[in-house]
Coordinates of C-alpha atoms in Angstrom, one line a residue:
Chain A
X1 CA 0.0 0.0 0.0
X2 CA 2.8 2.3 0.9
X3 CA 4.5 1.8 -2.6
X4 CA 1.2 2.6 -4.3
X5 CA 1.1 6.0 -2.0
X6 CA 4.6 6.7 -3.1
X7 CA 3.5 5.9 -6.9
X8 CA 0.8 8.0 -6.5
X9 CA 2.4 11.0 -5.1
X10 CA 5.3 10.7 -8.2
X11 CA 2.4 10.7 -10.4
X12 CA 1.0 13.6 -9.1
X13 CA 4.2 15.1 -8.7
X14 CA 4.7 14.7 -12.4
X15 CA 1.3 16.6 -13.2
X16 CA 2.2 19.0 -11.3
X17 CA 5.5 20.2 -12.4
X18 CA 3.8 19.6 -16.1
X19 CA 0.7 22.0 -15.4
X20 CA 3.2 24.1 -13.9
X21 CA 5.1 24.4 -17.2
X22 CA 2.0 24.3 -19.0
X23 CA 0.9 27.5 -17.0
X24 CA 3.9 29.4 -17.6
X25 CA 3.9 28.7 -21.3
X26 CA 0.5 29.3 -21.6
X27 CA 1.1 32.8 -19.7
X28 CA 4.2 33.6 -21.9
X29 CA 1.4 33.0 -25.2
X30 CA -0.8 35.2 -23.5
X31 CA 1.4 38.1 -23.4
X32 CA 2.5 37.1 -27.2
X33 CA -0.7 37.5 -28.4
X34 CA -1.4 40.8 -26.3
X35 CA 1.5 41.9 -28.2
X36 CA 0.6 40.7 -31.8
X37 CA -2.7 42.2 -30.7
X38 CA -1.0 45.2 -30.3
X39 CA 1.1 45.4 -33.5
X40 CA -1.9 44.3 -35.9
X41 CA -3.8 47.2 -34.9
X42 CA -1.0 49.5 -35.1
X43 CA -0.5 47.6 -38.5
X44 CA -4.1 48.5 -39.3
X45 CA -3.9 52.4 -38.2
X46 CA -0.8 52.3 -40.3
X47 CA -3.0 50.4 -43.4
X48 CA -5.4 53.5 -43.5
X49 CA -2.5 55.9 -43.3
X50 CA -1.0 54.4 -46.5
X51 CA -4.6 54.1 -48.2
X52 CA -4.9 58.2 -47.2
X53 CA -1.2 59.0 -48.3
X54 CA -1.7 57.1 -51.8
X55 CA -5.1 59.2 -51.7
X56 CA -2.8 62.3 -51.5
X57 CA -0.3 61.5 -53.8
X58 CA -3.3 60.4 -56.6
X59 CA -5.1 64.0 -56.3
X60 CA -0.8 65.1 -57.2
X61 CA -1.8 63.0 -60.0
X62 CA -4.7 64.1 -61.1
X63 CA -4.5 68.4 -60.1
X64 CA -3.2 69.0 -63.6
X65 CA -6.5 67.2 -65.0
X66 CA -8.5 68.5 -62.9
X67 CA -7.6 72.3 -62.7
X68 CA -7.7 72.0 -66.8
X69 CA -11.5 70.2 -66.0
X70 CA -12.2 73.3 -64.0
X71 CA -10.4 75.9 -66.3
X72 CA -13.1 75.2 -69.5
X73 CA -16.1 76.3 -67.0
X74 CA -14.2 78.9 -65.3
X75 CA -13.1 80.2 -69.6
X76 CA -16.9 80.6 -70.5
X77 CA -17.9 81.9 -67.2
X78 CA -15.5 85.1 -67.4
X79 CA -16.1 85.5 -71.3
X80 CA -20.4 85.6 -69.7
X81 CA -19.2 88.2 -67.3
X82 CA -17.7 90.2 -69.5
X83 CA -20.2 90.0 -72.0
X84 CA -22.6 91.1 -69.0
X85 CA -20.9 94.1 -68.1
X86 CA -21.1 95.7 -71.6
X87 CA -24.8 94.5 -71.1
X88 CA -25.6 96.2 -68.1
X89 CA -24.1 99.5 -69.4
X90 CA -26.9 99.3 -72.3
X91 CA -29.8 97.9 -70.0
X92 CA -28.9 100.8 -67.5
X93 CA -29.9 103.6 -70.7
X94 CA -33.0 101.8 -70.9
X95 CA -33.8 102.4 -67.9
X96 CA -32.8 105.7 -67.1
X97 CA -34.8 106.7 -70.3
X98 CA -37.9 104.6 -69.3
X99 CA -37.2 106.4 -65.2
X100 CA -36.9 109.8 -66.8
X101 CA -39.9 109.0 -69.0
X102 CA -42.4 108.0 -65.8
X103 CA -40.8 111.1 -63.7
X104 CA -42.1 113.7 -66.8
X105 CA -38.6 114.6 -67.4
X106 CA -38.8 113.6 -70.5
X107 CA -41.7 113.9 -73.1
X108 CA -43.3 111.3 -74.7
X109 CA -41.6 111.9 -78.1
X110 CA -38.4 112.5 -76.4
X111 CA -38.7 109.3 -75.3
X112 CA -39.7 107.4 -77.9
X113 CA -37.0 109.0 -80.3
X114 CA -34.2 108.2 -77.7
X115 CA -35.8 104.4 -77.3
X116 CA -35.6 103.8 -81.2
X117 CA -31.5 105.6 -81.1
X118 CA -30.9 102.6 -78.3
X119 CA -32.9 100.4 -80.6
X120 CA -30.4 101.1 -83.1
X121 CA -26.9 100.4 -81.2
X122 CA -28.9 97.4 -79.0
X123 CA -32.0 95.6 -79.8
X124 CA -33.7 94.8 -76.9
X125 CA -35.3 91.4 -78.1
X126 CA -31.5 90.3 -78.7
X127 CA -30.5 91.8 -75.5
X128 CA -33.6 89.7 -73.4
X129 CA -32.9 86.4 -75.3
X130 CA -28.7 86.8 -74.3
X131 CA -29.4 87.3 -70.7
X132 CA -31.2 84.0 -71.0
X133 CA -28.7 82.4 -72.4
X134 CA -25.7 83.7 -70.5
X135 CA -27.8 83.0 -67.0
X136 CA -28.1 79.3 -68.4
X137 CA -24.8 78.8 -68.9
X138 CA -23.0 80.3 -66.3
X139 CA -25.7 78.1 -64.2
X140 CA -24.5 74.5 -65.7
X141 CA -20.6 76.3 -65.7
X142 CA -20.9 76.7 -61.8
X143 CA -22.5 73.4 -61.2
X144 CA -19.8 71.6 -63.7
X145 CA -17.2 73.4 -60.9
X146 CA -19.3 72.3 -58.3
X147 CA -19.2 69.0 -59.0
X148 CA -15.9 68.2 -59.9
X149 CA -15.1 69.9 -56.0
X150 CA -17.7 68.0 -55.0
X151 CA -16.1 64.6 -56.0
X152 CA -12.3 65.9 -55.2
X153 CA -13.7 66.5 -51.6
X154 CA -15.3 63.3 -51.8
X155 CA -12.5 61.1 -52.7
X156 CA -9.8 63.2 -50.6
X157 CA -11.8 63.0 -47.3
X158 CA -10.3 60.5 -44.6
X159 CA -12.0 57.0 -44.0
X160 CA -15.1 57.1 -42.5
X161 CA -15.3 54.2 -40.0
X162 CA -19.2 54.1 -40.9
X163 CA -20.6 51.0 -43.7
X164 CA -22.6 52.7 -46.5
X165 CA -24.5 51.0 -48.7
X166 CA -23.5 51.9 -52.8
X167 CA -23.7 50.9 -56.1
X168 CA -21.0 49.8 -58.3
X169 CA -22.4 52.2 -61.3
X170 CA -22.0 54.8 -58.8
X171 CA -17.8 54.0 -58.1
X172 CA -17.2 53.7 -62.0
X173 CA -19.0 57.0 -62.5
X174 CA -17.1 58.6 -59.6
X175 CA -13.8 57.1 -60.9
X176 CA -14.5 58.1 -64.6
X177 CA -15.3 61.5 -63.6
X178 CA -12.2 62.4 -61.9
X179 CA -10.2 61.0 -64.8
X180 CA -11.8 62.8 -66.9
X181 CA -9.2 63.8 -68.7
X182 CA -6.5 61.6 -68.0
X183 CA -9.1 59.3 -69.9
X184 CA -10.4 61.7 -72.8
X185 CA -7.6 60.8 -75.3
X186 CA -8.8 56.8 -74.8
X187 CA -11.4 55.1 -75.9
X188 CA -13.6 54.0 -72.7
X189 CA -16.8 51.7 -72.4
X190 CA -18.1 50.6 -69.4
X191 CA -20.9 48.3 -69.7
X192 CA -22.4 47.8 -65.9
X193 CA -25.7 45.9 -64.4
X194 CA -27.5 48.0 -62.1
X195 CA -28.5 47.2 -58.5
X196 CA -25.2 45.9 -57.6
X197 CA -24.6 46.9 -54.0
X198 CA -21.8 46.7 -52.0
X199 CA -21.3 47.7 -48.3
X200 CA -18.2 49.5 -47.7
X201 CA -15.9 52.9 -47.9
X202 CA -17.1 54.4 -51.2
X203 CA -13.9 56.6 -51.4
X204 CA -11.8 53.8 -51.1
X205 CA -12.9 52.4 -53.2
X206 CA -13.2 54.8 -55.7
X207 CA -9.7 55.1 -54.8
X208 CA -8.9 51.7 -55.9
X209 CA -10.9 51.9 -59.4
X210 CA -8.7 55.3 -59.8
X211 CA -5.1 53.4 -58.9
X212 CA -6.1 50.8 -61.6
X213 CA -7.7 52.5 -64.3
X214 CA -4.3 55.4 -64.1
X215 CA -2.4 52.3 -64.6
X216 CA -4.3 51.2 -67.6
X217 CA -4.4 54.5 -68.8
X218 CA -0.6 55.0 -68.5
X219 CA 0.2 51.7 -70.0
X220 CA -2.1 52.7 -72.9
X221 CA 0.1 56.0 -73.2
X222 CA 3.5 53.8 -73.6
X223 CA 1.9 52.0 -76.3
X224 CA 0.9 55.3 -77.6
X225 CA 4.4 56.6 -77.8
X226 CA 5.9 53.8 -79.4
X227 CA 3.5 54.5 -81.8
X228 CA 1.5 57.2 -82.5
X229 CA -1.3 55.6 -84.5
X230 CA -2.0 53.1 -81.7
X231 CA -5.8 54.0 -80.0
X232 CA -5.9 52.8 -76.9
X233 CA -9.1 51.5 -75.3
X234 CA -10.4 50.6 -71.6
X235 CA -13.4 48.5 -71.1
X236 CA -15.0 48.4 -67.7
X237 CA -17.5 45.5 -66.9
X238 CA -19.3 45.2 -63.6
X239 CA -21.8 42.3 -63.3
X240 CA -23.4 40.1 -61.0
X241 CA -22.0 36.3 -60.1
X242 CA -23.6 34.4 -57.6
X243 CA -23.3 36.8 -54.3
X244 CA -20.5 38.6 -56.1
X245 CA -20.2 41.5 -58.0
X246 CA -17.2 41.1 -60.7
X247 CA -15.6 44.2 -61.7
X248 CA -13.2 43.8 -64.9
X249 CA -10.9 46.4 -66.2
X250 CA -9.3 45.4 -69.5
X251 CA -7.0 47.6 -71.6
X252 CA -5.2 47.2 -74.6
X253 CA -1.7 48.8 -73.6
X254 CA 1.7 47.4 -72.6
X255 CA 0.8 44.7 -70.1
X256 CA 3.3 43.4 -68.2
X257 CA 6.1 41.0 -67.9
X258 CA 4.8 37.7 -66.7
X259 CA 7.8 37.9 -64.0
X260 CA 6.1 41.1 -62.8
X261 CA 2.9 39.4 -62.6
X262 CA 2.9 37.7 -59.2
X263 CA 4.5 40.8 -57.4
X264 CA 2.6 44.0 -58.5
X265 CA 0.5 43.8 -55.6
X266 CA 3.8 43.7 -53.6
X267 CA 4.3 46.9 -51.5
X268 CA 6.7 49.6 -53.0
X269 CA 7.0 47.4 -56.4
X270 CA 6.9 49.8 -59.3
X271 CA 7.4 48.4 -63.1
X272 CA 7.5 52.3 -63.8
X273 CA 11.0 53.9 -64.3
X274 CA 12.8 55.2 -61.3
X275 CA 11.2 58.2 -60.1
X276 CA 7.6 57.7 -61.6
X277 CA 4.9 55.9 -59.0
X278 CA 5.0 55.2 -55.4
X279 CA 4.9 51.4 -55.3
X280 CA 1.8 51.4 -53.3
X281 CA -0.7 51.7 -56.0
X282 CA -2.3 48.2 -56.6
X283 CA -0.9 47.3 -52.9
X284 CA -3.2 49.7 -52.2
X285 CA -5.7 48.2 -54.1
X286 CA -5.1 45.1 -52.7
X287 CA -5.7 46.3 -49.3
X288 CA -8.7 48.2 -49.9
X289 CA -10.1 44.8 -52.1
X290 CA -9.3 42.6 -48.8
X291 CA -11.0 45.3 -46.9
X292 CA -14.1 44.7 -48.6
X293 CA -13.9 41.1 -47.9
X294 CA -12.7 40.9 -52.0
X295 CA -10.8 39.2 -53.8
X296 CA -7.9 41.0 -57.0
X297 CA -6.2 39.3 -59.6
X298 CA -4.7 40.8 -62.8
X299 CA -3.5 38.5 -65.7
X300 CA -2.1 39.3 -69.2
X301 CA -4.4 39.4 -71.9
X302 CA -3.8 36.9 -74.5
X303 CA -3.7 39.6 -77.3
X304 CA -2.4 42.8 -75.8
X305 CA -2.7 44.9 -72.2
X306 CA -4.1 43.5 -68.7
X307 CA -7.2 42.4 -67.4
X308 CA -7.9 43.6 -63.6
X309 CA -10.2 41.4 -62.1
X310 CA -12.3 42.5 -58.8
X311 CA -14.3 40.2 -57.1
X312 CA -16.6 41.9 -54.5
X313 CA -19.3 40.1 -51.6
X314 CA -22.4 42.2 -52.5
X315 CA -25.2 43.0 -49.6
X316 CA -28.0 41.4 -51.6
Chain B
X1 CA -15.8 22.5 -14.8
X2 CA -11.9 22.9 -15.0
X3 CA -9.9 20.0 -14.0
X4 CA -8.0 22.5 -11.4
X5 CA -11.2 22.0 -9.4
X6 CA -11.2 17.4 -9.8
X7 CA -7.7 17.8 -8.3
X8 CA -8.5 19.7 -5.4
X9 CA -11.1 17.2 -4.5
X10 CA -8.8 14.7 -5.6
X11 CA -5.9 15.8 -3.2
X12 CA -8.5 16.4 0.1
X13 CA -9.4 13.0 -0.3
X14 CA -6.5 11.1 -0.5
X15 CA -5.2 13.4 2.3
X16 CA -8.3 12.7 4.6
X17 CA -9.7 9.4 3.6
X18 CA -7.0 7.9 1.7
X19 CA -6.2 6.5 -1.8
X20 CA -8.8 3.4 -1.5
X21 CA -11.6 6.0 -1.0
X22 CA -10.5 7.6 -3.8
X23 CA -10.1 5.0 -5.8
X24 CA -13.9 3.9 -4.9
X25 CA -15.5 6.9 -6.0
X26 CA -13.6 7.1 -9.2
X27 CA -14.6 3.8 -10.1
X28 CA -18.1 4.4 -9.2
X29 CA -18.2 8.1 -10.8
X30 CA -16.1 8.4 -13.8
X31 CA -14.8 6.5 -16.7
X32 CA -12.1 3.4 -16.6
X33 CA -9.2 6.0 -17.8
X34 CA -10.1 9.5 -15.8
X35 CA -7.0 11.2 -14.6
X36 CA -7.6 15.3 -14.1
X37 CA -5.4 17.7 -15.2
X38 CA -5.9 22.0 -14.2
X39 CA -6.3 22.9 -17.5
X40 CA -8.8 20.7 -19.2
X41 CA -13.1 20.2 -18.7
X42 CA -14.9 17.8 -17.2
X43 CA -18.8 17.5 -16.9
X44 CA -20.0 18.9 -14.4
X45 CA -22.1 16.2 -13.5
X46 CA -19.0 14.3 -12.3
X47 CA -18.2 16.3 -9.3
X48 CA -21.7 16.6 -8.2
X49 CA -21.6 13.0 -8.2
X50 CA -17.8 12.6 -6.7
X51 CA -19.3 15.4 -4.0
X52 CA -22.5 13.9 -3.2
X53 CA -20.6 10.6 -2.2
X54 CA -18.4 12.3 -0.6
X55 CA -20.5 14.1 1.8
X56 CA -22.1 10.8 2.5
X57 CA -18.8 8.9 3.8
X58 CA -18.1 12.1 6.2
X59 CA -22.0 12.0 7.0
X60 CA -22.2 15.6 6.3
X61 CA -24.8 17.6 4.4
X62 CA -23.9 19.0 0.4
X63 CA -23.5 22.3 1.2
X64 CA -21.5 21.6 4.5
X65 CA -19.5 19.5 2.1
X66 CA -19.1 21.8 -0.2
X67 CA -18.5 24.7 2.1
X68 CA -15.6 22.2 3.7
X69 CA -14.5 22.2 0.3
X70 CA -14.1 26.0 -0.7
X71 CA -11.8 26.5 2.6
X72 CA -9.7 23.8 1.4
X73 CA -9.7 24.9 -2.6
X74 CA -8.8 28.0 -1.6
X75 CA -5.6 27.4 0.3
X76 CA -5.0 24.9 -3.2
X77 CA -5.1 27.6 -4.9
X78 CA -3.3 30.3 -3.2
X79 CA -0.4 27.2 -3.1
X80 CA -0.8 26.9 -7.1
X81 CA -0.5 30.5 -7.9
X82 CA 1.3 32.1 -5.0
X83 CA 2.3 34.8 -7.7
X84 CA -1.0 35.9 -7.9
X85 CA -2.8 36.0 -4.3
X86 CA 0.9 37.8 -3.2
X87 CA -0.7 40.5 -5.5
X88 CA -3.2 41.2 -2.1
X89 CA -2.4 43.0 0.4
X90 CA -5.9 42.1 2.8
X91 CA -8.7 40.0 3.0
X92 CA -10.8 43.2 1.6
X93 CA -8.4 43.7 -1.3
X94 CA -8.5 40.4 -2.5
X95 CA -12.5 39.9 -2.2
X96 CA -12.9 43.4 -4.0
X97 CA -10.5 41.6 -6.6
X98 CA -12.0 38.8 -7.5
X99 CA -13.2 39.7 -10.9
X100 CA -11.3 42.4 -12.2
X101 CA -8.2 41.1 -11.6
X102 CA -8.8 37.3 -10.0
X103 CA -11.1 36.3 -12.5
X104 CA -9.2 37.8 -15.5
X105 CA -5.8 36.4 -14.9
X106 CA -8.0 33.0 -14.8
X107 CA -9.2 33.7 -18.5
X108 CA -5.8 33.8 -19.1
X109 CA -4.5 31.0 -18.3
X110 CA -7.8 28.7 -19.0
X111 CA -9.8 28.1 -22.4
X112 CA -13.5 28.6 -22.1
X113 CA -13.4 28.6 -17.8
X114 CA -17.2 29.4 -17.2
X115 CA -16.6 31.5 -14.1
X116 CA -19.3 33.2 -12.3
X117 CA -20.1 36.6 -12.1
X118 CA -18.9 38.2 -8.8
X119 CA -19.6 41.8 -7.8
X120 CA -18.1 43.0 -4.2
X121 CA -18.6 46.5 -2.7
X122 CA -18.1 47.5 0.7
X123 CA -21.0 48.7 3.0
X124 CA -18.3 49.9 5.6
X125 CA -14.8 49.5 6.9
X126 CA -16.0 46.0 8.4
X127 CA -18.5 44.7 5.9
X128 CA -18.7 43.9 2.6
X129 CA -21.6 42.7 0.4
X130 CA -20.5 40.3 -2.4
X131 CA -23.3 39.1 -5.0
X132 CA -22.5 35.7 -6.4
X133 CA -24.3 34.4 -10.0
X134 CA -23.3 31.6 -11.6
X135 CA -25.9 28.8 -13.8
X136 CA -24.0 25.9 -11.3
X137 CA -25.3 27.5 -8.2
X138 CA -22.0 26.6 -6.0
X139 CA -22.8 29.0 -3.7
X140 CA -21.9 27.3 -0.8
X141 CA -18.7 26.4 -2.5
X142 CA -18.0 30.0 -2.9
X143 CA -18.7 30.6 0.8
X144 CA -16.2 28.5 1.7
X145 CA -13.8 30.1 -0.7
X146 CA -14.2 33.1 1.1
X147 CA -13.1 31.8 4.6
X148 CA -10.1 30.0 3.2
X149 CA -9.5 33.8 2.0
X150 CA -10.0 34.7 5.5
X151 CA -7.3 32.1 7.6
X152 CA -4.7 33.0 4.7
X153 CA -5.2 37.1 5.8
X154 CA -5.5 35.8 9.7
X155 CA -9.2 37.5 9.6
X156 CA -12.1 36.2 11.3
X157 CA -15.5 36.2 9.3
X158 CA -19.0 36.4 9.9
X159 CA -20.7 35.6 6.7
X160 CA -24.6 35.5 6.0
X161 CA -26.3 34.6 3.0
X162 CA -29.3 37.0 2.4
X163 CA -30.4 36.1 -0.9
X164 CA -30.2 32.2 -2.7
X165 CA -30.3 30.9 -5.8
X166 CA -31.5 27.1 -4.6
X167 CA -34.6 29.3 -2.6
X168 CA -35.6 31.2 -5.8
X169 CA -34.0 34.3 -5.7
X170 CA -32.0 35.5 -8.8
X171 CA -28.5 35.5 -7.2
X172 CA -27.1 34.8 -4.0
X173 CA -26.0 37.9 -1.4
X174 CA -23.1 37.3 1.4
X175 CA -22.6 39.9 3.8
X176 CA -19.4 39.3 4.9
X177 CA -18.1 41.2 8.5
X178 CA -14.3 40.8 9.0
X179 CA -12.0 42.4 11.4

């Protein structure tokens, strides 16, 4: 009996000193995985900084566009207020005729003989019709500036940590709009369903549309100056598979080395020349994509240029 | 319940009644190849059963036995994890403890441990109120836990239970005077 006691007690002994070790390696994981804890949301603050910096250095991109987008507005509008001015010299002898006229100071033939001498240098059915006009089209020229702020503002604001709900249309238009004319010397059809919703950061991903289509549009323009007769063309499909929305964008340009292929999602990877992109464009991408619970793939096209494919969860 | 809890048992048993005891209620309670370890689950049901036979060898009631128990589990324990109850200065600091710190260095160390919710305040230098909830209703285990607390600090206790879960109330109340 005594030897089974002393069994016993070695046994227990040996559980024991193996929960003790169990316990201190367990403790030691614990404060491992406080730590990782730690760094993967510092990893994630640093994530949005990058998205926000890339952000930054796109509008770089794009300022020349746009303050040329803005510029053919802003031309008309001065050439309308100009024309106004020399307009409301001749509108203000109308009326100081017509004032005079109702004050007596003027007689009735007076008037009328001084009314047909402004009829002569400024017909006032002409003049009525132009102030028409002009009010029209400074109208459409102010909202044309207003919206191009609008979706600068709109793509340049910081992350919002709130889900909205959006269409895909809606990205592509936003995207295409702000290319404008980074995109006016290509040929561009976008062919999307409607009623494809996705929950998410509409400005990032706006921002991720923009990364990809500059880099089709840019690959387009080394084709272009190889040779000059070359059109380039982008082609934008967004459709519905399954509980996905896919999101191609296919161009007709360079396309890229198949050695490149597995690493331009790599951070700070650039197939550009030395000096020309960050390296962080379709990293980007790729982190906004994941983001969205989404999948990216790009592959060579089997006549010329890329194909960007986007695979999205939608809500519905 | 957390195999932590089987050993304690396990070790006032053999130390009071012996291996053979032991042995008996093992063979009558669990399966052919049970050995606990701290770290892993066991049903419940399993130490209800060990504890019910056990508080009818020492011809005691279940929540005497149980109470009996929580002394001893606590000076287990405070022997297992000196580290920790060195952290407590008094009786009052460590019973104020219990779930902020207590109960989350527990979650640390154990997957999934079920523990129940404690919340202590005090009512005056002397007294504090402690409100235990729990689905397991061990109450009177947890009384006892709370006098082992006391002979480690060299406090006496006066505890009474105003409110029980096994007499219908929601939770169980313990005003506990020490000095």
């Amino acid at each position: 009996m005594q030897n089974y006691y002393k069994a016993y007690m070695r046994e227990k002994q040996a559980r024991d000193k193996l929960e003790e070790l169990l316990e201190e390696k367990t403790t030691k994981l614990y404060a491992l995985n406080v730590e990782l804890e730690k760094k993967l949301e510092l990893l994630e603050r640093q994530q949005v900084a990058v998205v926000q910096s890339e952000k930054m250095a796109t509008l770089g991109t794009l300022s020349a566009g746009v303050a040329h987008e803005i510029n053919n507005p802003l031309a008309y509008l001065t050439c309308n207020i100009d024309t106004l001015a020399v307009y409301s010299k001749d509108m203000n002898d109308y009326l100081s005729l017509t004032s005079k006229y109702i004050k007596d100071e003027v007689s009735r033939d007076e008037f009328f003989e001084q009314f047909h001498k402004l009829q002569k240098t400024t017909d006032i059915a002409e003049l009525i019709e132009d102030l028409s006009d002009i009010s029209q089209d400074c109208k459409e020229g102010c909202e044309r500036i207003s919206a191009i702020v609008k979706n600068l503002l709109d793509f340049a604001k910081p992350k919002s940590d709130s889900l909205l709900e959006f269409e895909v249309s809606d990205v592509i238009e936003h995207a295409t709009q702000l290319l404008e004319n980074k995109l006016k010397l290509l040929q561009l059809d976008v062919t999307c369903e409607q009623n494809l919703l996705l929950k998410g950061s509409k400005p990032n991903l706006t921002q991720a549309l923009i990364n990809t289509l500059v880099n089709a549009a840019q690959s387009c323009a080394k084709v272009k100056n190889a040779d000059p007769s070359f059109r380039g063309t982008i082609q934008i499909s967004a459709y519905k598979s399954n509980d996905k929305a896919i999101i191609r964008i296919k161009d007709n340009g360079a396309g890229l080395e198949e050695a490149d292929i597995n690493r331009v999602f790599d951070p700070f990877y650039s197939t550009k020349p030395l000096g020309e992109g960050t390296g962080m464009g379709l990293a980007v991408v790729y982190g906004i994509i994941s983001n969205h619970h989404g999948t990216v793939s790009i592959s060579n096209n089997p006549d010329s240029g890329v194909t960007l494919n986007l695979e999205l969860p939608l809500t519905i | 319940m957390k195999g932590v809890i089987f050993r304690c048992l396990e070790e006032l048993v053999i130390e009071t009644k012996g291996m053979d005891l032991w042995e008996e209620l093992l063979e009558q309670h669990c399966p052919s190849d049970r050995v606990y370890i701290s770290a892993q689950s066991y049903p419940d049901e399993e130490l209800v059963a060990l504890a019910t036979s056990v508080s009818k060898t020492l011809n005691l009631s279940m929540p005497e036995t149980l109470k009996a128990f929580g002394t001893y589990l606590f000076s287990f324990l405070a022997k297992k994890h000196t580290s920790i109850v060195n952290e407590f200065h008094s009786f009052e600091h460590l019973i104020l403890s219990i779930d902020k710190v207590i109960h989350s260095e527990v979650q640390k160390l154990y997957d999934e441990p079920n523990l129940p919710v404690i919340d202590a305040s005090v009512l005056d230098s002397e007294t504090i109120k402690l409100i235990y909830n729990s689905p397991r209703q061990l109450c009177f285990c947890a009384e006892g836990l709370i006098y082992g607390c006391a002979q480690h600090f060299n406090e006496s206790v006066d505890i009474q239970q105003t409110t029980c879960s096994h007499h219908g109330d929601s939770m169980c109340t313990f005003i506990i005077k020490h000095g």
